[in-house]
PDB file of C-alpha atoms in Angstrom:
ATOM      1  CA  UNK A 374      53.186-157.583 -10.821  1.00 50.00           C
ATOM      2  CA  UNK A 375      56.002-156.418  -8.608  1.00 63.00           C
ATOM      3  CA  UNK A 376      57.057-158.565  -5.970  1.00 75.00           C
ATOM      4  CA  UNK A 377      60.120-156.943  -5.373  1.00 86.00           C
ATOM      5  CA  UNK A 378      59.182-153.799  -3.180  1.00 92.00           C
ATOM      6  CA  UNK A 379      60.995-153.085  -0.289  1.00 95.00           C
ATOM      7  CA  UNK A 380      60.549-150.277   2.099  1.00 96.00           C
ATOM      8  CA  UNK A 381      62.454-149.169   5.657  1.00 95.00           C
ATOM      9  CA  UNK A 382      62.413-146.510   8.253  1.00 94.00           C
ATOM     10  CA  UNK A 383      62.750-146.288  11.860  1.00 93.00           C
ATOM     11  CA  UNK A 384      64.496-148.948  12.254  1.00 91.00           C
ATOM     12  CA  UNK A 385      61.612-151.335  10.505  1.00 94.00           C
ATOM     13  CA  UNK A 386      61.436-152.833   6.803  1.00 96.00           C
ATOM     14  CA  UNK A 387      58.963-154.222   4.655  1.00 96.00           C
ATOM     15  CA  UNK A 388      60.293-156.622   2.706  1.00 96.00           C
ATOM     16  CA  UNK A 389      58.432-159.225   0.350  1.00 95.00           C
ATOM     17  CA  UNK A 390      56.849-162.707   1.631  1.00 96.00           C
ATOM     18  CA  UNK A 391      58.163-165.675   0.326  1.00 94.00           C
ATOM     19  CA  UNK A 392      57.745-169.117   0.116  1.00 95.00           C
ATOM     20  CA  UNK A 393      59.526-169.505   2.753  1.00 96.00           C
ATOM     21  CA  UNK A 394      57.906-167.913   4.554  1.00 96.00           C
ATOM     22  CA  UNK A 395      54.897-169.825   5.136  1.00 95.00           C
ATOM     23  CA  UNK A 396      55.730-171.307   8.353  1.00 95.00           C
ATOM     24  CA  UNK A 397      55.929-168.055  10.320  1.00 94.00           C
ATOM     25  CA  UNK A 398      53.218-166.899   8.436  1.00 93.00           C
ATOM     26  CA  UNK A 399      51.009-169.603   9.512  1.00 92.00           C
ATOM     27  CA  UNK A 400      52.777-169.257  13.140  1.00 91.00           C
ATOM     28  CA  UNK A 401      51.290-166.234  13.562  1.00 90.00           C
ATOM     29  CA  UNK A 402      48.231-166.490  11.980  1.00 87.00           C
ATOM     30  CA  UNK A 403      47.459-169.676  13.973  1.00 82.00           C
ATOM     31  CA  UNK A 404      48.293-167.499  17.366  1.00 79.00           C
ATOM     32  CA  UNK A 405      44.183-166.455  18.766  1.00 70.00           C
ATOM     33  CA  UNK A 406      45.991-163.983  20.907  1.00 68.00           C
ATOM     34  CA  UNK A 407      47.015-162.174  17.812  1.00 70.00           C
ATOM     35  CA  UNK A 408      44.380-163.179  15.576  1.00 68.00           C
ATOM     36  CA  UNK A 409      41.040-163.219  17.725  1.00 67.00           C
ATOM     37  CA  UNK A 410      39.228-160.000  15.913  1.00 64.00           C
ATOM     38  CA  UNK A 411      40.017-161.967  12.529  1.00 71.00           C
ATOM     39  CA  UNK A 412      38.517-164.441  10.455  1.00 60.00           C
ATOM     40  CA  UNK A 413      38.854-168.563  11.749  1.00 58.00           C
ATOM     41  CA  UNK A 414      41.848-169.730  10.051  1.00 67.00           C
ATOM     42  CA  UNK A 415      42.874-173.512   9.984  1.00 76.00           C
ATOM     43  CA  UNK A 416      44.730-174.611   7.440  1.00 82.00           C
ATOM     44  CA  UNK A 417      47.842-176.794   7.366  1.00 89.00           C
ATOM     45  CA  UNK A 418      51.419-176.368   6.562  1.00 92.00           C
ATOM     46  CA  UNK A 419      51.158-177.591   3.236  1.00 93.00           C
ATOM     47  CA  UNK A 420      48.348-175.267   2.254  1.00 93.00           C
ATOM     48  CA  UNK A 421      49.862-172.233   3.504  1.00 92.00           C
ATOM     49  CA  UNK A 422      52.734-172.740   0.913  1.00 94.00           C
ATOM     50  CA  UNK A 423      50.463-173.694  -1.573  1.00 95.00           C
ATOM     51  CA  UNK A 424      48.814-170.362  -1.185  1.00 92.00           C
ATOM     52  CA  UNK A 425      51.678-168.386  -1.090  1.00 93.00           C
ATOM     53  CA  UNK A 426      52.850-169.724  -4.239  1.00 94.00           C
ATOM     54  CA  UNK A 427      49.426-169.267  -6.056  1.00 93.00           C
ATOM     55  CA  UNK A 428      49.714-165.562  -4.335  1.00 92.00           C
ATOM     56  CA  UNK A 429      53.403-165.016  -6.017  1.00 90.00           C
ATOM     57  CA  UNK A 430      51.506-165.395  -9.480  1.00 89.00           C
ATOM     58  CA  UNK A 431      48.887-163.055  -9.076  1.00 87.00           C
ATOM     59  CA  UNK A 432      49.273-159.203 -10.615  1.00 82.00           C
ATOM     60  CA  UNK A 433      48.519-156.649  -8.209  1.00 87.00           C
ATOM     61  CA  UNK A 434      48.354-158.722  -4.812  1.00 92.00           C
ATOM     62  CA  UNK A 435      51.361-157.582  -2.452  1.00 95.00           C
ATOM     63  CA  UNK A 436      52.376-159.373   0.736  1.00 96.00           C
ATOM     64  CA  UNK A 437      55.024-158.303   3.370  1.00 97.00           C
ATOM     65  CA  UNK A 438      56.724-159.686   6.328  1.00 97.00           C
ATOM     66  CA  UNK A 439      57.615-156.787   8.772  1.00 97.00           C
ATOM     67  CA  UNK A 440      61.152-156.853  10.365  1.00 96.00           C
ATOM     68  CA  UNK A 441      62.770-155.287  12.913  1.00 92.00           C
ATOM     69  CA  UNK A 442      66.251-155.902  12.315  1.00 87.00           C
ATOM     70  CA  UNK A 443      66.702-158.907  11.044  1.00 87.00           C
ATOM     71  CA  UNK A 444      63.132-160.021  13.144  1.00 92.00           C
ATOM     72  CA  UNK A 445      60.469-161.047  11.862  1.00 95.00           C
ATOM     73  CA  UNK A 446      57.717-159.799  13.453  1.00 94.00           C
ATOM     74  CA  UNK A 447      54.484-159.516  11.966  1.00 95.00           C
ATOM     75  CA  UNK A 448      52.811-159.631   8.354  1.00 95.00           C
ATOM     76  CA  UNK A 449      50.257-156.772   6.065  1.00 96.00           C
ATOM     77  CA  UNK A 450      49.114-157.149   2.464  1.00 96.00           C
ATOM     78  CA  UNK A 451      47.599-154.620   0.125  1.00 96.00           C
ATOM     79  CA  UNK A 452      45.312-156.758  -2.383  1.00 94.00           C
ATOM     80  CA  UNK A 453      41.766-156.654  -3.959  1.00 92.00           C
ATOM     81  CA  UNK A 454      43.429-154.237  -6.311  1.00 93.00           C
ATOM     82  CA  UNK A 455      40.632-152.457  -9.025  1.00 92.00           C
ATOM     83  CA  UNK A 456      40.302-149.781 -11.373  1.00 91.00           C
ATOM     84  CA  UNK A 457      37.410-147.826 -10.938  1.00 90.00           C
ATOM     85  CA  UNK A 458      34.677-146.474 -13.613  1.00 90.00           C
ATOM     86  CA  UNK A 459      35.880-143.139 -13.093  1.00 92.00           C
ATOM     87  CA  UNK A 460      39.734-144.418 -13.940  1.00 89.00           C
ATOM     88  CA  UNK A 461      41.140-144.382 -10.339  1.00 91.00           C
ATOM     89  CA  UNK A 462      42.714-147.430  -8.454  1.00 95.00           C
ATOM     90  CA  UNK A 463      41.242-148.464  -5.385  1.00 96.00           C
ATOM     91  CA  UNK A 464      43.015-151.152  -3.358  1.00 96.00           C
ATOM     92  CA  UNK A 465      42.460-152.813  -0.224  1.00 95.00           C
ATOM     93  CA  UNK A 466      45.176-153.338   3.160  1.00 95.00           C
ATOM     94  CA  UNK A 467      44.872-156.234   5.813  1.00 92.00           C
ATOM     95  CA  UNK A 468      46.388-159.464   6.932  1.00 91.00           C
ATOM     96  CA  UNK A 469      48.265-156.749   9.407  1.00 91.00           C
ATOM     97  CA  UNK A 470      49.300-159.344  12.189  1.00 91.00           C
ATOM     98  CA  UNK A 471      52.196-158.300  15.190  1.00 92.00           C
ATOM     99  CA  UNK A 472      54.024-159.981  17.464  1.00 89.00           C
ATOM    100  CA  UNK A 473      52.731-157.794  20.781  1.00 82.00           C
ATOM    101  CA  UNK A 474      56.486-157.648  21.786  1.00 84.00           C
ATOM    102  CA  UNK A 475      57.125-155.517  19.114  1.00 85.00           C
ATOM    103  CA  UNK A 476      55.468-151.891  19.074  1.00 83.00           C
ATOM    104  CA  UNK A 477      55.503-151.518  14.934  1.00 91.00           C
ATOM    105  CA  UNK A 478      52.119-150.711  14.352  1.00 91.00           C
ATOM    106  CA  UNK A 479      52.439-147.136  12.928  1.00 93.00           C
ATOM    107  CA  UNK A 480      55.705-147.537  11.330  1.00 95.00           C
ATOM    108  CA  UNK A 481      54.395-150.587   9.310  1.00 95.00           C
ATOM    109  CA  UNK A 482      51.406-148.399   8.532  1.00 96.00           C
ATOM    110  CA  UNK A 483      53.436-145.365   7.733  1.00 96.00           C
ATOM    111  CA  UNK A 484      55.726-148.088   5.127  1.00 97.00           C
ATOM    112  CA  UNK A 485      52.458-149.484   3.891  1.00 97.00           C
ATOM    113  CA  UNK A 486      50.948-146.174   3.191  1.00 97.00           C
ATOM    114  CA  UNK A 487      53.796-144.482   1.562  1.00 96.00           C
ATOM    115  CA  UNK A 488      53.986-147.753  -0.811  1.00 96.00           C
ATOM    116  CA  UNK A 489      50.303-147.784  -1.869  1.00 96.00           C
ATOM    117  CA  UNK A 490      50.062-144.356  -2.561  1.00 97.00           C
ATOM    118  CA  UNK A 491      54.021-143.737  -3.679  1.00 95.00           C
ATOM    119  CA  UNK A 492      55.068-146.839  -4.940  1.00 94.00           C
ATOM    120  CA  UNK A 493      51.852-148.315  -6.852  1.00 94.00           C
ATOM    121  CA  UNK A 494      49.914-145.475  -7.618  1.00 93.00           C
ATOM    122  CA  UNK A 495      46.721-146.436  -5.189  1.00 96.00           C
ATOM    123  CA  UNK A 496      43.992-143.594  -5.113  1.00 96.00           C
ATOM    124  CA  UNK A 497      42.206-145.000  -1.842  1.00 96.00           C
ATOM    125  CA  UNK A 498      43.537-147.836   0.017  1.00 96.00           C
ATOM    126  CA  UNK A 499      40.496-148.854   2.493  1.00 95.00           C
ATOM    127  CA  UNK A 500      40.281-151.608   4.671  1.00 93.00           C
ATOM    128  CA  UNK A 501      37.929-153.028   7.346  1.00 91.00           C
ATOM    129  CA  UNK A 502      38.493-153.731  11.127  1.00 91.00           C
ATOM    130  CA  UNK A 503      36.064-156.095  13.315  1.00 86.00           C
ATOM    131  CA  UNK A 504      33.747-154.003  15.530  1.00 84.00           C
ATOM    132  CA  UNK A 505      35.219-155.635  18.694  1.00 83.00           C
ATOM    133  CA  UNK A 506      38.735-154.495  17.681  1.00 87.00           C
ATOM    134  CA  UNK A 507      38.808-151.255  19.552  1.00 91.00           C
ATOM    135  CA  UNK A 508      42.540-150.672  19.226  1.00 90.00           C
ATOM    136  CA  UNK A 509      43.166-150.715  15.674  1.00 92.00           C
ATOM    137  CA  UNK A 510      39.636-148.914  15.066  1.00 92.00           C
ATOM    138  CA  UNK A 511      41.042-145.902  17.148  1.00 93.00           C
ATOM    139  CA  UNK A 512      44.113-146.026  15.213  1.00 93.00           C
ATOM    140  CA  UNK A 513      42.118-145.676  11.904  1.00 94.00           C
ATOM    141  CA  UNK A 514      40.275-142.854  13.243  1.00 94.00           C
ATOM    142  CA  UNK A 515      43.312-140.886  13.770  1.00 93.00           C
ATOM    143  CA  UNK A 516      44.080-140.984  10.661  1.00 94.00           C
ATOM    144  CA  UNK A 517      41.561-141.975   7.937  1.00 94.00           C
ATOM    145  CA  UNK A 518      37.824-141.522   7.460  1.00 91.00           C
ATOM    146  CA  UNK A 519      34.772-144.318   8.317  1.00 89.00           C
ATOM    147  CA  UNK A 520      33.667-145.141   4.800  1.00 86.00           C
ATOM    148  CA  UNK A 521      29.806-145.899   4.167  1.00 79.00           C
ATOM    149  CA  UNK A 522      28.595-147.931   2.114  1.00 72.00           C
ATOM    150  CA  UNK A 523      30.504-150.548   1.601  1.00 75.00           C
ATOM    151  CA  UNK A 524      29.579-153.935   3.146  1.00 69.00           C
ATOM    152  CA  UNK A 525      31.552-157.145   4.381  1.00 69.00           C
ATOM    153  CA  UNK A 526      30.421-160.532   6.266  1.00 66.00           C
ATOM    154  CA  UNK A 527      33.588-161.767   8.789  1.00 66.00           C
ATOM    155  CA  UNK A 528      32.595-164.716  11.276  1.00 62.00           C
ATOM    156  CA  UNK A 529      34.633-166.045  13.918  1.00 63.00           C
ATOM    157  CA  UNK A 530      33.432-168.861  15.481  1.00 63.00           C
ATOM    158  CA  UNK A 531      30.502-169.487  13.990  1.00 67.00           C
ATOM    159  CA  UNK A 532      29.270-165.461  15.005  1.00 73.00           C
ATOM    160  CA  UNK A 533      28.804-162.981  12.165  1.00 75.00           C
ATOM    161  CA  UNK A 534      31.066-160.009  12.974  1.00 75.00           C
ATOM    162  CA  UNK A 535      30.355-156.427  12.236  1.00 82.00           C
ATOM    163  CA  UNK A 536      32.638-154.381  10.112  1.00 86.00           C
ATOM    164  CA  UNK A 537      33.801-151.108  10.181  1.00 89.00           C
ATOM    165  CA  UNK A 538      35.177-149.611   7.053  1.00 92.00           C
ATOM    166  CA  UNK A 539      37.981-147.000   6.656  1.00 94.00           C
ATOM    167  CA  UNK A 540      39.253-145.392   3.670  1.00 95.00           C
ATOM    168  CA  UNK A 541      42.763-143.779   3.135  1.00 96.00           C
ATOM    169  CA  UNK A 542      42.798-141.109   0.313  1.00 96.00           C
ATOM    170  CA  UNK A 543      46.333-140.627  -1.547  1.00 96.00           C
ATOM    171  CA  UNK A 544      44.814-136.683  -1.915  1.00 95.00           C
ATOM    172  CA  UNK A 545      45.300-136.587   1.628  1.00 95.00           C
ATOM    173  CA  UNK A 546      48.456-138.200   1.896  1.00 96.00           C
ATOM    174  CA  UNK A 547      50.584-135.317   2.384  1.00 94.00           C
ATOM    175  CA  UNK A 548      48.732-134.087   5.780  1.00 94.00           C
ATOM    176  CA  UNK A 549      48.409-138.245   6.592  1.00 95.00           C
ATOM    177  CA  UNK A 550      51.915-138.584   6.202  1.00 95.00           C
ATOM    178  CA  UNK A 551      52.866-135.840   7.968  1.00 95.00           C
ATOM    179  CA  UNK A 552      51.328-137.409  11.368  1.00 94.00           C
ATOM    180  CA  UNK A 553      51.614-140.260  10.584  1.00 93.00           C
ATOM    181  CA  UNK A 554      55.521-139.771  10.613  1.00 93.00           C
ATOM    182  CA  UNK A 555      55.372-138.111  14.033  1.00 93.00           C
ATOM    183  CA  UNK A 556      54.014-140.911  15.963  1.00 92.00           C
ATOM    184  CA  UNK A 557      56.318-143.432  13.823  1.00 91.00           C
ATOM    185  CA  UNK A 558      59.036-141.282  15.298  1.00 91.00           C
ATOM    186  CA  UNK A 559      57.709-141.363  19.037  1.00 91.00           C
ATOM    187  CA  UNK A 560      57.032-145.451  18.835  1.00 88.00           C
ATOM    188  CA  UNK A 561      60.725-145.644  17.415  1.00 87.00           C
ATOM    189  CA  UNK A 562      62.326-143.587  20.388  1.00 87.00           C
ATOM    190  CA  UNK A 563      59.624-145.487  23.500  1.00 80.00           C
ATOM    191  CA  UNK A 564      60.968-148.731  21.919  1.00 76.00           C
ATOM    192  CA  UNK A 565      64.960-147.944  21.601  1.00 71.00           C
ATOM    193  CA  UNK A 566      64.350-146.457  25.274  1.00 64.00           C
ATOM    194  CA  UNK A 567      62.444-149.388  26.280  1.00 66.00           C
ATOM    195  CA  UNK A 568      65.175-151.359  24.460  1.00 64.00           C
ATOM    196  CA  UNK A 569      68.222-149.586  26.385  1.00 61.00           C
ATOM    197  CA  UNK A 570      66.803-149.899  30.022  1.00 56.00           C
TER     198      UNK A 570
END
């Protein structure tokens, strides 16, 4: 269990969740604008630290509050960590919630990437995406394969949601990287334009 990963570039870090933590945590994941392609959630402020400590003592689980500067501005977890029969280690990444101020999408991917498949030694990191979220579906597209196969039941509201798997391969990770970088380079100039006008 390593708790202690931290990761920056472009002007964004990923930096462990804590305890105290929780109440932004729960802040955002109690915002439906930021939360609407995503399982209910409705729990109280008490529960949220109660699961964050019970997270801090599992192996393999990691949890990250994304910063810019000293901002905290959205969350993304790799978990569901297993070996596989043929020895690998397949992982899975989610609970990626932004604050839609903040354009830190693929720079928080790019960090969360680099420390599944750098850091932790991840073979394929896959996760799955609502079918009604069109924007972070394209995004996966660009850069990972729609995995088969695998199967997932998400309601919101009462209303089974369909699931679209992707899968990240750490064989590929060189040529992901790669472009993955280059657009984390263009959202980091937009914003520090956006920032200076």
């Amino acid at each position: 269990m390593n708790h202690n990963i931290y990761k920056s570039a472009f002007g964004i870090r990923l930096r462990p969740a804590l305890v105290e933590d929780s109440e932004m945590i729960l802040e955002l994941r109690s915002n439906p604008s930021l939360t609407e392609h995503m399982g209910s959630f409705e729990v109280s402020l008490d529960q949220q630290i109660e699961w964050m400590k019970s997270y801090l003592a599992r192996p393999d689980e990691y949890y990250f509050i994304i910063e810019s500067g000293d901002m905290p501005v959205g969350t993304l977890g790799i978990y569901n960590t297993k070996k596989m029969d043929d020895g690998s280690t397949e992982a899975e990444w989610g609970r990626w919630i932004l604050r839609r101020e903040y354009a830190v999408g693929p720079i928080s991917a790019y960090l969360l990437l680099g420390t599944a498949f750098d850091d932790l030694g991840v073979e394929t990191l896959f996760c799955q995406t609502t079918q009604g979220n069109h924007s972070v579906i394209a995004f996966h597209d660009m850069f990972a394969h729609r995995a088969e196969g695998r199967e997932s039941t998400v309601y919101r509201d009462a209303k089974k949601q369909e699931v679209i798997f992707h899968e990240y391969s750490k064989s590929d990770w060189a040529k992901t990287r790669k472009q993955l970088e280059g657009l984390a380079r263009i959202t980091a100039a937009r914003s520090a334009l956006e920032r200076s006008l």
